[in-house]
Coordinates of C-alpha atoms and ligand atoms in Angstrom, one line a residue:
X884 CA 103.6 90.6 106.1
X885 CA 105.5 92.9 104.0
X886 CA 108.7 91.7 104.9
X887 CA 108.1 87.9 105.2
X888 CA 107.1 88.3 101.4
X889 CA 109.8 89.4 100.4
X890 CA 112.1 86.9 102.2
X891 CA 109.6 84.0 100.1
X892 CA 110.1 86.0 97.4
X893 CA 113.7 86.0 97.4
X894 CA 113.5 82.1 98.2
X895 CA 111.0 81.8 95.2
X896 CA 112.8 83.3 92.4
X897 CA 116.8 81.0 93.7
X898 CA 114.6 78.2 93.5
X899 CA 113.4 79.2 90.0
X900 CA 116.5 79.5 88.6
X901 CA 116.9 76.2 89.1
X902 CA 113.8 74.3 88.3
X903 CA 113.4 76.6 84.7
X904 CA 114.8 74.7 82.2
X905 CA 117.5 77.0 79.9
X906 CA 116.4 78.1 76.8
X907 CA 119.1 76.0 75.2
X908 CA 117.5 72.6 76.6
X909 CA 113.7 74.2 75.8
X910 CA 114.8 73.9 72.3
X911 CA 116.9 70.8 72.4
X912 CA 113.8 69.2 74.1
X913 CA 111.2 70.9 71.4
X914 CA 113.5 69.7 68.6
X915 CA 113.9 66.2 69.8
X916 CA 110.0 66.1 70.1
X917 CA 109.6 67.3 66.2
X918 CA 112.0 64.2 65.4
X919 CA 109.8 61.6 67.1
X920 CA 106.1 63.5 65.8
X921 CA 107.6 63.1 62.0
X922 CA 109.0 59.2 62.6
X923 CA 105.4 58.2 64.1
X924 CA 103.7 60.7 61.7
X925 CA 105.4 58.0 58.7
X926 CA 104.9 55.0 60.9
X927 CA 101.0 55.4 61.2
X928 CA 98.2 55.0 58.9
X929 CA 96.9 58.3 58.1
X930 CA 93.7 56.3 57.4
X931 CA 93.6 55.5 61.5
X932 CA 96.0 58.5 63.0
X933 CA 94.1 61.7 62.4
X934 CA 96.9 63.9 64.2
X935 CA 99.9 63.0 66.5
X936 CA 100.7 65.9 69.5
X937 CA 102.7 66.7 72.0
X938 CA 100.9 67.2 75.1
X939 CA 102.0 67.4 79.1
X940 CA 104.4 69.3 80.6
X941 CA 105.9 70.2 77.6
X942 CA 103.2 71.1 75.8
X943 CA 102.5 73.4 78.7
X944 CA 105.3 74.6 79.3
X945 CA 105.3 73.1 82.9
X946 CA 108.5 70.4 83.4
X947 CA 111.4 70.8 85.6
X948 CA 114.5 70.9 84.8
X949 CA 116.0 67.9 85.2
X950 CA 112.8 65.7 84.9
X951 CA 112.5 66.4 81.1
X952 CA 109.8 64.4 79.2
X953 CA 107.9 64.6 76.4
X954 CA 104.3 62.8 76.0
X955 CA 103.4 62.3 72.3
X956 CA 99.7 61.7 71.8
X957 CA 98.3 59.5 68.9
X958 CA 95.0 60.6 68.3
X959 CA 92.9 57.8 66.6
X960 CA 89.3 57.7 64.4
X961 CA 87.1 56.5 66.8
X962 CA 86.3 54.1 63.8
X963 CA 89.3 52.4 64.9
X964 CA 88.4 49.5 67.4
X965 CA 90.5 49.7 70.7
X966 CA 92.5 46.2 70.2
X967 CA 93.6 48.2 67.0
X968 CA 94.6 50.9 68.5
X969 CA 96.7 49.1 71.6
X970 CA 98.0 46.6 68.9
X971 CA 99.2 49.4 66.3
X972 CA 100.5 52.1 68.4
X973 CA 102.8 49.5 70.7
X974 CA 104.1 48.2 67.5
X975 CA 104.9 51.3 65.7
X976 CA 106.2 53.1 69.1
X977 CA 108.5 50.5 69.8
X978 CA 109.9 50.6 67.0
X979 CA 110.4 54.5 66.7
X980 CA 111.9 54.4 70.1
X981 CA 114.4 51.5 69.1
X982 CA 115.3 53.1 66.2
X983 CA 116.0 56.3 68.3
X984 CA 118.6 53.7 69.6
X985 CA 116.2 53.9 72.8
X986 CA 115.0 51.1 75.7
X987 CA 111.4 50.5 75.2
X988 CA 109.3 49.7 78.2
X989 CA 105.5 48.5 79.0
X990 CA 104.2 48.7 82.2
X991 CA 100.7 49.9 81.6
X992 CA 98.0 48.8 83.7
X993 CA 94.8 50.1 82.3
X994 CA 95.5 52.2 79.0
X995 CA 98.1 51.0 77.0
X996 CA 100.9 53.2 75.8
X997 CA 104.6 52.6 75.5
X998 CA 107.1 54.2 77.3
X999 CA 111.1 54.5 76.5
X1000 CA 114.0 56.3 77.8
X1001 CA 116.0 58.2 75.1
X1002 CA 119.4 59.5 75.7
X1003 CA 118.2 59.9 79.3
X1004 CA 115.2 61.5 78.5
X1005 CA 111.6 59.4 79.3
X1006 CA 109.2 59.5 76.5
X1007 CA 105.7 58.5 76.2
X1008 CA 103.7 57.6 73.1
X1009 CA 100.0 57.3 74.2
X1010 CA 97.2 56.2 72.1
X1011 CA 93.7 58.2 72.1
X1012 CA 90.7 59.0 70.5
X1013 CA 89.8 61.9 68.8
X1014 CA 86.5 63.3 70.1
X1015 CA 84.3 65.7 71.4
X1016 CA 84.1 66.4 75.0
X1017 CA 81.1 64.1 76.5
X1018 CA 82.1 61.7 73.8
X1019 CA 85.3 60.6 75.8
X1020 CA 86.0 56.8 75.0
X1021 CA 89.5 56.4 76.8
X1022 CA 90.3 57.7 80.2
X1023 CA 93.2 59.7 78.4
X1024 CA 90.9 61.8 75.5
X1025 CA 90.6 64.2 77.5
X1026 CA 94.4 64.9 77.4
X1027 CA 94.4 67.2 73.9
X1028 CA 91.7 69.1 76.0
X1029 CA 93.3 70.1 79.0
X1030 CA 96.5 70.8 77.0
X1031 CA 94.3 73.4 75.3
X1032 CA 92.8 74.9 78.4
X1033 CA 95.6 74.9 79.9
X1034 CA 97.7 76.8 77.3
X1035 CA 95.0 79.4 77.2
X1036 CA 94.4 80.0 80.8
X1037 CA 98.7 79.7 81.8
X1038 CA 100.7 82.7 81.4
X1039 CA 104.7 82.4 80.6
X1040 CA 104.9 83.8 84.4
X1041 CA 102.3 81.8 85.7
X1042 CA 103.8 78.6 84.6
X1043 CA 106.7 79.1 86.3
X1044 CA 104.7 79.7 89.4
X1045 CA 103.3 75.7 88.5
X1046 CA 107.0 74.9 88.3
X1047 CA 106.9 75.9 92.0
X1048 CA 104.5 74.3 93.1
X1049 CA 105.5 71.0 91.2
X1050 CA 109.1 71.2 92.8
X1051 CA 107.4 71.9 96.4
X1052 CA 105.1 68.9 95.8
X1053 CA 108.2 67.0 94.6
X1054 CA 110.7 68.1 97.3
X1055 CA 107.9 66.2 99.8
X1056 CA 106.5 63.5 98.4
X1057 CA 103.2 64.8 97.6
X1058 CA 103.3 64.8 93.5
X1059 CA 101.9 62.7 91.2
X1060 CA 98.2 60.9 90.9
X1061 CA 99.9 57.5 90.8
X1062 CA 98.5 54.9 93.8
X1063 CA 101.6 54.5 94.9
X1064 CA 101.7 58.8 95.6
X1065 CA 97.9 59.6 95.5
X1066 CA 98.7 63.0 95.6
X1067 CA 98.6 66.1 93.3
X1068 CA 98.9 65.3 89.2
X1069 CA 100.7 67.8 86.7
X1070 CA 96.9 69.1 85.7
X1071 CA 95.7 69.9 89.7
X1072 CA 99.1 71.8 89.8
X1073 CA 98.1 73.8 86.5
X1074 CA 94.4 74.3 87.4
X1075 CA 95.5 75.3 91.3
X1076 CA 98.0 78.0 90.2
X1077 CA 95.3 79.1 87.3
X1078 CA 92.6 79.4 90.1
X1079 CA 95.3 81.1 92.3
X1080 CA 97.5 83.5 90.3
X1081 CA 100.4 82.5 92.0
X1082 CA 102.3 80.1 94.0
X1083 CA 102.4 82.5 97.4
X1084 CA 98.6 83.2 97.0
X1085 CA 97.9 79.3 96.9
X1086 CA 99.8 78.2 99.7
X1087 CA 98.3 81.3 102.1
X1088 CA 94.6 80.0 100.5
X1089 CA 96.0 76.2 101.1
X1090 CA 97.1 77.1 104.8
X1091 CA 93.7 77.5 105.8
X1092 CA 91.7 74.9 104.0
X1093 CA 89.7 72.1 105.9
X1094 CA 88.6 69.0 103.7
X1095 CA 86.9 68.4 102.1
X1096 CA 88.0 71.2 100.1
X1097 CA 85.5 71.9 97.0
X1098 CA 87.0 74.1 94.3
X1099 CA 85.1 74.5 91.0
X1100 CA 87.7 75.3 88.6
X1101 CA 84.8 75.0 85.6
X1102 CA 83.3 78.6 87.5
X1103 CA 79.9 77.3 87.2
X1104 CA 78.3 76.9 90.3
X1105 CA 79.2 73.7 92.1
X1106 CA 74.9 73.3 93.5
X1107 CA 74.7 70.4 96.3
X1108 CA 73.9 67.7 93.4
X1109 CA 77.2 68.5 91.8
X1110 CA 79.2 67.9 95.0
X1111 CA 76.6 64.9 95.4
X1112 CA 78.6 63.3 92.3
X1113 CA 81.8 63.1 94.3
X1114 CA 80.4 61.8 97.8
X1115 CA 83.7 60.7 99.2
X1116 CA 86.6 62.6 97.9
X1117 CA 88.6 64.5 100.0
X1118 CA 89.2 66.9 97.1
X1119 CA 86.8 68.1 94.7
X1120 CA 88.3 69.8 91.8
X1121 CA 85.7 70.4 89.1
X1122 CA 87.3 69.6 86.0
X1123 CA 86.7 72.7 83.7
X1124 CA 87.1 70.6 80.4
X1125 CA 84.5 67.7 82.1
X1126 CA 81.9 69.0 84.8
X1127 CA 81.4 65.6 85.5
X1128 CA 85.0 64.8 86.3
X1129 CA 86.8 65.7 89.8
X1130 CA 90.2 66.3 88.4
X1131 CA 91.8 66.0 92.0
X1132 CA 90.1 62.2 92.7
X1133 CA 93.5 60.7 93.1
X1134 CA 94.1 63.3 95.8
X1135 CA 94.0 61.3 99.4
X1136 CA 93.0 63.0 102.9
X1137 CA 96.3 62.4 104.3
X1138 CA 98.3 63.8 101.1
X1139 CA 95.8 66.5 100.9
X1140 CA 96.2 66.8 105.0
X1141 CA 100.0 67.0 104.4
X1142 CA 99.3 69.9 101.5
X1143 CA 97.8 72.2 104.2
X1144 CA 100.6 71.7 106.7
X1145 CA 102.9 72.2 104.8
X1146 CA 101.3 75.5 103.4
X1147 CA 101.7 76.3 107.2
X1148 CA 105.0 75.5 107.6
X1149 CA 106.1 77.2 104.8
X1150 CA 104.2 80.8 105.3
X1151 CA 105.5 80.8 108.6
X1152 CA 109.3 80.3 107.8
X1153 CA 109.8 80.4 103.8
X1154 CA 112.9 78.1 103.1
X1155 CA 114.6 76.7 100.1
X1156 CA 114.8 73.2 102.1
X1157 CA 111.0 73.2 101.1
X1158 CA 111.8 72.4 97.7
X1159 CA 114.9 70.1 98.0
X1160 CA 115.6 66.3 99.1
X1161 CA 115.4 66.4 102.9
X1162 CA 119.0 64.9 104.4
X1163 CA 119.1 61.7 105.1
X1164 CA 117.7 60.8 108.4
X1165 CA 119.8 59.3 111.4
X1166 CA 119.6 56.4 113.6
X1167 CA 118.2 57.7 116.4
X1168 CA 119.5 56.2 120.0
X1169 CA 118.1 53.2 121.7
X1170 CA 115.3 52.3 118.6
X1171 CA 115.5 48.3 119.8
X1172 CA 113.4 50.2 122.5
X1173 CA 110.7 50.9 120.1
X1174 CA 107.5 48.2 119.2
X1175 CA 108.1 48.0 115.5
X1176 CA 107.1 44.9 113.1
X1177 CA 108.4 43.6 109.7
X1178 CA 106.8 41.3 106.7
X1179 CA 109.1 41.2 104.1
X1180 CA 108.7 39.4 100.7
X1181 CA 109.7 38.8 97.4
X1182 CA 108.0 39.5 94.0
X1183 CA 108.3 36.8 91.2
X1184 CA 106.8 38.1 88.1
X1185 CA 106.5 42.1 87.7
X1186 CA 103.5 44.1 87.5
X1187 CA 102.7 47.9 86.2
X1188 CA 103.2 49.8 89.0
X1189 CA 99.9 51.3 89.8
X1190 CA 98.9 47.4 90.1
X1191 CA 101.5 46.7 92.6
X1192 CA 100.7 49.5 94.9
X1193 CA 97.3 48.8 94.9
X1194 CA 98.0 45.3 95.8
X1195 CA 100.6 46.2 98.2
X1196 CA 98.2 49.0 100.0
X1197 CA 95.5 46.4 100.1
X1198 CA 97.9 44.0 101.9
X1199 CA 99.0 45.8 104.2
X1200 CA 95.8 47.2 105.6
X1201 CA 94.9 43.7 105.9
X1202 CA 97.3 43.2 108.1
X1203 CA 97.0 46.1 109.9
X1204 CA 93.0 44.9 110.7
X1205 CA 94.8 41.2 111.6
X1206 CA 97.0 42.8 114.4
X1207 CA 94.1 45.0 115.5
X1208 CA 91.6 42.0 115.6
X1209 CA 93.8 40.1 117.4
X1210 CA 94.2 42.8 120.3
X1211 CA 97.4 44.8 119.3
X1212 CA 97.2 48.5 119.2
X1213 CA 98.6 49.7 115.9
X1214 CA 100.2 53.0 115.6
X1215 CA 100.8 53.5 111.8
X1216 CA 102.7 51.2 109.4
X1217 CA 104.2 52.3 106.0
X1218 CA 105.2 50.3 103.0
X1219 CA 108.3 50.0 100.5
X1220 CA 109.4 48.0 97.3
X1221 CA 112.3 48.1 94.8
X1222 CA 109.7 46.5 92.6
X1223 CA 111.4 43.1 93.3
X1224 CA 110.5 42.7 97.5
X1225 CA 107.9 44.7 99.3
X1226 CA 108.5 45.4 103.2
X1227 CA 105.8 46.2 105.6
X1228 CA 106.5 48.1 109.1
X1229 CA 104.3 48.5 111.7
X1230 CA 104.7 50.5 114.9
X1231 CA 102.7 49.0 117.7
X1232 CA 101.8 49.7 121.1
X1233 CA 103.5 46.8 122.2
X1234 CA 105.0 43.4 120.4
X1235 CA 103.2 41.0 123.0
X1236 CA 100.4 40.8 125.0
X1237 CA 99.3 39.9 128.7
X1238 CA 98.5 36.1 128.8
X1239 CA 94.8 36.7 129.7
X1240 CA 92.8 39.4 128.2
X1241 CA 88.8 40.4 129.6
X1242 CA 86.2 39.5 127.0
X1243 CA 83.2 42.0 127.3
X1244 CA 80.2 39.6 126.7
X1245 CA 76.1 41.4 126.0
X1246 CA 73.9 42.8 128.7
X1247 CA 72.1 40.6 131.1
X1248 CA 68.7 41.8 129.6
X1249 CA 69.8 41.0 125.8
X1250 CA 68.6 38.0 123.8
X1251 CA 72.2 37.0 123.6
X1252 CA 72.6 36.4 126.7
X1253 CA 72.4 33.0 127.5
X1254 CA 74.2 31.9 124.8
X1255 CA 77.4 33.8 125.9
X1256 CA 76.9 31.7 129.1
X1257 CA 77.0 28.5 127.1
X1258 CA 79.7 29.1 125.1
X1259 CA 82.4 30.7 127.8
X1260 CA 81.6 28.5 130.8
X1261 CA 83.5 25.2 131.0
X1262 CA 85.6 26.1 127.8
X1263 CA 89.4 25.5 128.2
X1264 CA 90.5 28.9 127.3
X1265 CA 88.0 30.7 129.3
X1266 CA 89.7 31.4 133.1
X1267 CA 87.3 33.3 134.7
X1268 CA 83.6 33.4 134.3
X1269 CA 81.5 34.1 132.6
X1270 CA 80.2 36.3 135.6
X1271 CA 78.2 39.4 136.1
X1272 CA 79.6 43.1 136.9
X1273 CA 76.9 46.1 136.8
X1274 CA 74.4 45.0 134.6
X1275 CA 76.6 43.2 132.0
X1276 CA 78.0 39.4 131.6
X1277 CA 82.4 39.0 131.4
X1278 CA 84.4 36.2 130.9
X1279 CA 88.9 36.1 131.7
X1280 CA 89.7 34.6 128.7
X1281 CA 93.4 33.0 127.5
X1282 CA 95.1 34.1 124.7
X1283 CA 96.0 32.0 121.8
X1284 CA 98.8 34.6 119.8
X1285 CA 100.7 36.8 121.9
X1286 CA 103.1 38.2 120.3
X1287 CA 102.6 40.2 116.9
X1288 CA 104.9 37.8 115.3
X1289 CA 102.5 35.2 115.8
X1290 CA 99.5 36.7 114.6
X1291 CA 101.4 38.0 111.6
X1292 CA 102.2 34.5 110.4
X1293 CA 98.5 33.0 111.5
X1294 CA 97.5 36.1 109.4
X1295 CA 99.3 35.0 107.0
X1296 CA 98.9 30.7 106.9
X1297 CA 95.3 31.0 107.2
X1298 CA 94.6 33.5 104.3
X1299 CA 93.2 35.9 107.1
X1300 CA 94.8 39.1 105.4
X1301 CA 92.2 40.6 103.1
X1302 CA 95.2 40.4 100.2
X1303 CA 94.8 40.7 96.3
X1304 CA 94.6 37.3 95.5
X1305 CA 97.6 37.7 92.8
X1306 CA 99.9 38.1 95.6
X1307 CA 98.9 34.8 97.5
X1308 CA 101.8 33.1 96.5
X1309 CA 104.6 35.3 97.3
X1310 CA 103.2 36.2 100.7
X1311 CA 103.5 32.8 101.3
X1312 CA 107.0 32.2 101.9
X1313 CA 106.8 36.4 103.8
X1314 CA 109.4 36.7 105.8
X1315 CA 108.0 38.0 109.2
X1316 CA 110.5 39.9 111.1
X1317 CA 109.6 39.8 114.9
X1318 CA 111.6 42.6 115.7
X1319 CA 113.5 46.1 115.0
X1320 CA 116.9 44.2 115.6
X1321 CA 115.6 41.3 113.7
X1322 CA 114.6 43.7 110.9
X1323 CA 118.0 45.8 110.8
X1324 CA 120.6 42.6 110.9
X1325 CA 117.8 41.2 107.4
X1326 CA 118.4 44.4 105.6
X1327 CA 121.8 43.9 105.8
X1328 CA 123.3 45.6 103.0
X1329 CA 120.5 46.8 100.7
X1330 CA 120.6 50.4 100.9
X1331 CA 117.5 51.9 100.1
X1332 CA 116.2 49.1 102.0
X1333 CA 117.7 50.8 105.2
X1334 CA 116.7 54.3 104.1
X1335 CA 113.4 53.5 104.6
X1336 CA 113.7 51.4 108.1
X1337 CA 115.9 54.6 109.4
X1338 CA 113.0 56.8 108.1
X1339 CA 110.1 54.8 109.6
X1340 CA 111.8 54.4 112.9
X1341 CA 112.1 58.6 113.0
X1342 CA 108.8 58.9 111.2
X1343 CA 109.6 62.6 110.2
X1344 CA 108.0 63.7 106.5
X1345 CA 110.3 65.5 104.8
X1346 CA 109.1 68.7 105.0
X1347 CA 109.8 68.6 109.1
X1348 CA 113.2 66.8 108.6
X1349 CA 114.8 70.0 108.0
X1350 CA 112.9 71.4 111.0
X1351 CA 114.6 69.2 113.0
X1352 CA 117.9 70.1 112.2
Ligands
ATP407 N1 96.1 57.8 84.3 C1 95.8 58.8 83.5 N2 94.5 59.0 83.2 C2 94.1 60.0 82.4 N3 94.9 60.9 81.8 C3 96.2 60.8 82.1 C4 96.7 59.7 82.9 N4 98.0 59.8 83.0 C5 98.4 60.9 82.3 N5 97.3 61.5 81.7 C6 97.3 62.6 80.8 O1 98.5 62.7 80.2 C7 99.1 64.0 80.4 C8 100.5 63.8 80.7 O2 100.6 63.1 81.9 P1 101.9 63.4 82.9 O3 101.6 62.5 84.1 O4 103.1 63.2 82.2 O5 101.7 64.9 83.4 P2 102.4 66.2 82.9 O6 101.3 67.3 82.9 O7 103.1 65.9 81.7 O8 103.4 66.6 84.1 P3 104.9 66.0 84.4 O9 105.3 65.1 83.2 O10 105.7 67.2 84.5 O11 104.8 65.3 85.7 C9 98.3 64.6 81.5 O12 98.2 66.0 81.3 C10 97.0 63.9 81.6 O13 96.0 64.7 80.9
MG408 MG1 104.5 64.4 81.4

């Protein structure tokens, strides 16, 4: 055991000297953030502003090199009515990030804040209120709070041991609470190395969790009513700041599934390919073998993302239950956008069906019976039966769709696919691709488009890729 730590050890510290930001950026970085806190600090009322901070990553010492950012909290009166608040602080942000000689962006979907890239460098000005715990009135008050805890409960070593675990979540896919990601936010990272010590000690306690893993990071006790708050959730983190807050509620089973395995993987055979971009995958041979669907569409207006990915999810489980209802065997299916087209894949069983398929009618002894009877015998589509076998009634029926193509587009035309109604429209004129050849020749030259076919048809995560090698 002795030994193997030591080979992770060695891994750890090559990968640390590259995630650690220099001391010469740290204060570049910390300047840079003075310069922006003193231009809002004239820009707001002090009348409405009581304080403006830096919190995140930087606040917490916690970013990785390379994905620098600095997230500049307003913190209002709660006198100050919310339309205020969205109204003033998008005004007087844009402007401070203009002036900065900055591109100003707003994508938010459910709390407003502005966002701009400066000199490369992404920057986010967030309103919120300042209040005591319990009196949250935003989703982001909170914020100041766990910058605090945090800072008191994070050594100088132990934050590097976050960086870790942010680079490893990074490397696979797995970081961020976003809906596209639904994985593990800066905060979990912080709170799971604070409950840890370290980033070994985690993944050895991560290798052998089973969800739904509870961890009460407050240290009260988590009683059965507490855990009773969270029914659902794959991951219970008890927020220390808010008891009555799972800080890991973005966390999905299968990102959470993927955590623990790759815990596994990476205690059995420590790497530094754990914490980088896997290669890109191959082409394997023969994939026109393989059963593998398309939908492919364009977007017209934009959206924040975490509205698009919800929409997008949505759609294509709705498909997925389509194909299934209409007799197809689905395997998995993944999804990709550029933000301007969405594509949809499916792996199936198989991309047609048999012409006839056995429809399993009710017991001879239920109610429903008779009525089976009546409505299979004599109809055009039924070709055997109705008829008795054991103690139970069948019919031979004929399909209508045969071929997952088909029962895409019905899917589609007939407003079957349980879709957010915003993206009616554009799934309209979808694009179903019948086929992996099909697919490949559409994708023609879009690049990342084809990334993501070539990774779908292997369907290897990326922390196996370098497994496979
Ligand atoms: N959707 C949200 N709801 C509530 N709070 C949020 C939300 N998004 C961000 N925050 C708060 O803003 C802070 C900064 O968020 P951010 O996602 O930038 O994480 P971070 O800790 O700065 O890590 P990094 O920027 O390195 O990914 C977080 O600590 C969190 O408290
Ligand atoms: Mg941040």
């Amino acid at each position: 055991l002795c030994a193997e730590n030591g080979v992770a050890q060695r891994v750890l510290s090559k990968v640390l000297a590259e995630i650690r930001p220099t001391p010469r950026d740290e204060q570049a970085l910390k300047g840079f953030s003075e310069r922006i806190i003193e231009l809002l600090g004239k820009a707001f009322p002090k009348s409405e502003v009581d304080q403006i901070s830096v919190e995140g990553s930087l606040a917490k010492r916690t970013w990785l090199r390379g994905r620098e950012e600095v997230d500049v909290f307003a913190q209002f009166l709660p006198s100050v009515p919310k339309e205020r608040m969205a109204k003033l602080t998008v005004g007087v942000a844009s402007e401070v990030i203009s002036s900065l000689g900055g591109v100003v962006k707003l994508r938010y979907a459910e709390h407003p804040y502005v966002e701009g890239i400066i000199n490369g460098v992404r920057v986010n000005i967030v309103p919120c209120y300042r209040v005591e715990p319990g009196g949250w009135l935003t989703a982001v008050d909170r914020t100041p709070y766990h910058t605090r805890y945090v800072r008191s409960e994070l050594s100088e070593e132990a934050a590097d041991q976050v960086r870790l675990l942010k680079a490893f979540l990074h490397a696979s896919g797995l970081y961020g609470a976003e809906i596209r990601v639904g994985g593990f936010s800066g905060y979990v990272s912080e709170l799971l190395i604070i409950l840890h010590d370290s980033f070994l000690k985690l993944i050895h306690e991560a290798a052998n969790w089973r969800p739904p893993v509870v961890i009460d990071a407050s240290k009260s006790v988590l009683d059965e009513k507490q855990r009773e708050k969270f029914p659902s959730a794959p991951m219970i983190l008890v927020d220390p700041v808010d008891v009555d807050r799972n800080a890991a509620a973005a966390v999905s089973l299968q990102k959470l599934s993927e955590f623990i395995i790759l815990s596994k993987l990476f205690e059995a055979r420590p790497s530094e390919a754990f914490f980088r971009a896997p290669p890109d995958a191959k082409m394997p041979q023969e994939p026109g073998m393989r059963s593998i669907v398309g939908i492919l569409f364009g977007l017209r207006k934009a959206r924040p993302p975490d509205v698009l990915w919800g929409e997008i999810l949505s759609t294509g489980s709705g498909y997925e239950t389509a194909l299934r209802r209409h007799g197809f065997g689905v395997w998995r299916w993944e999804a990709w956008s550029d933000e301007s087209k969405v594509m949809l894949l499916y792996e199936l069983e198989s991309l047609s069906l048999p012409q006839f398929y056995l429809h399993q009618g009710p017991e001879v002894h239920r109610p429903q019976a008779l009525s089976f009877i009546h409505k299979h015998v004599g109809s055009r589509d039924t070709a055997a039966g109705p008829y008795v076998r054991g103690e139970r009634l069948y019919a031979v029926k004929k399909r209508h769709v045969r071929t997952a193509a088909d029962a895409l587009s019905q899917a589609t035309a007939r407003g079957e696919v349980a879709v957010a109604a915003d993206l009616k429209d554009e799934l309209a004129t979808a694009e179903i691709l019948q086929d992996l050849e099909t697919i490949l020749q559409r994708v023609g030259e879009d690049r990342e488009m084809h990334r993501f076919i070539v990774n779908f048809i292997g369907g290897l995560p990326p922390y196996i890729t370098h497994l496979s090698e």
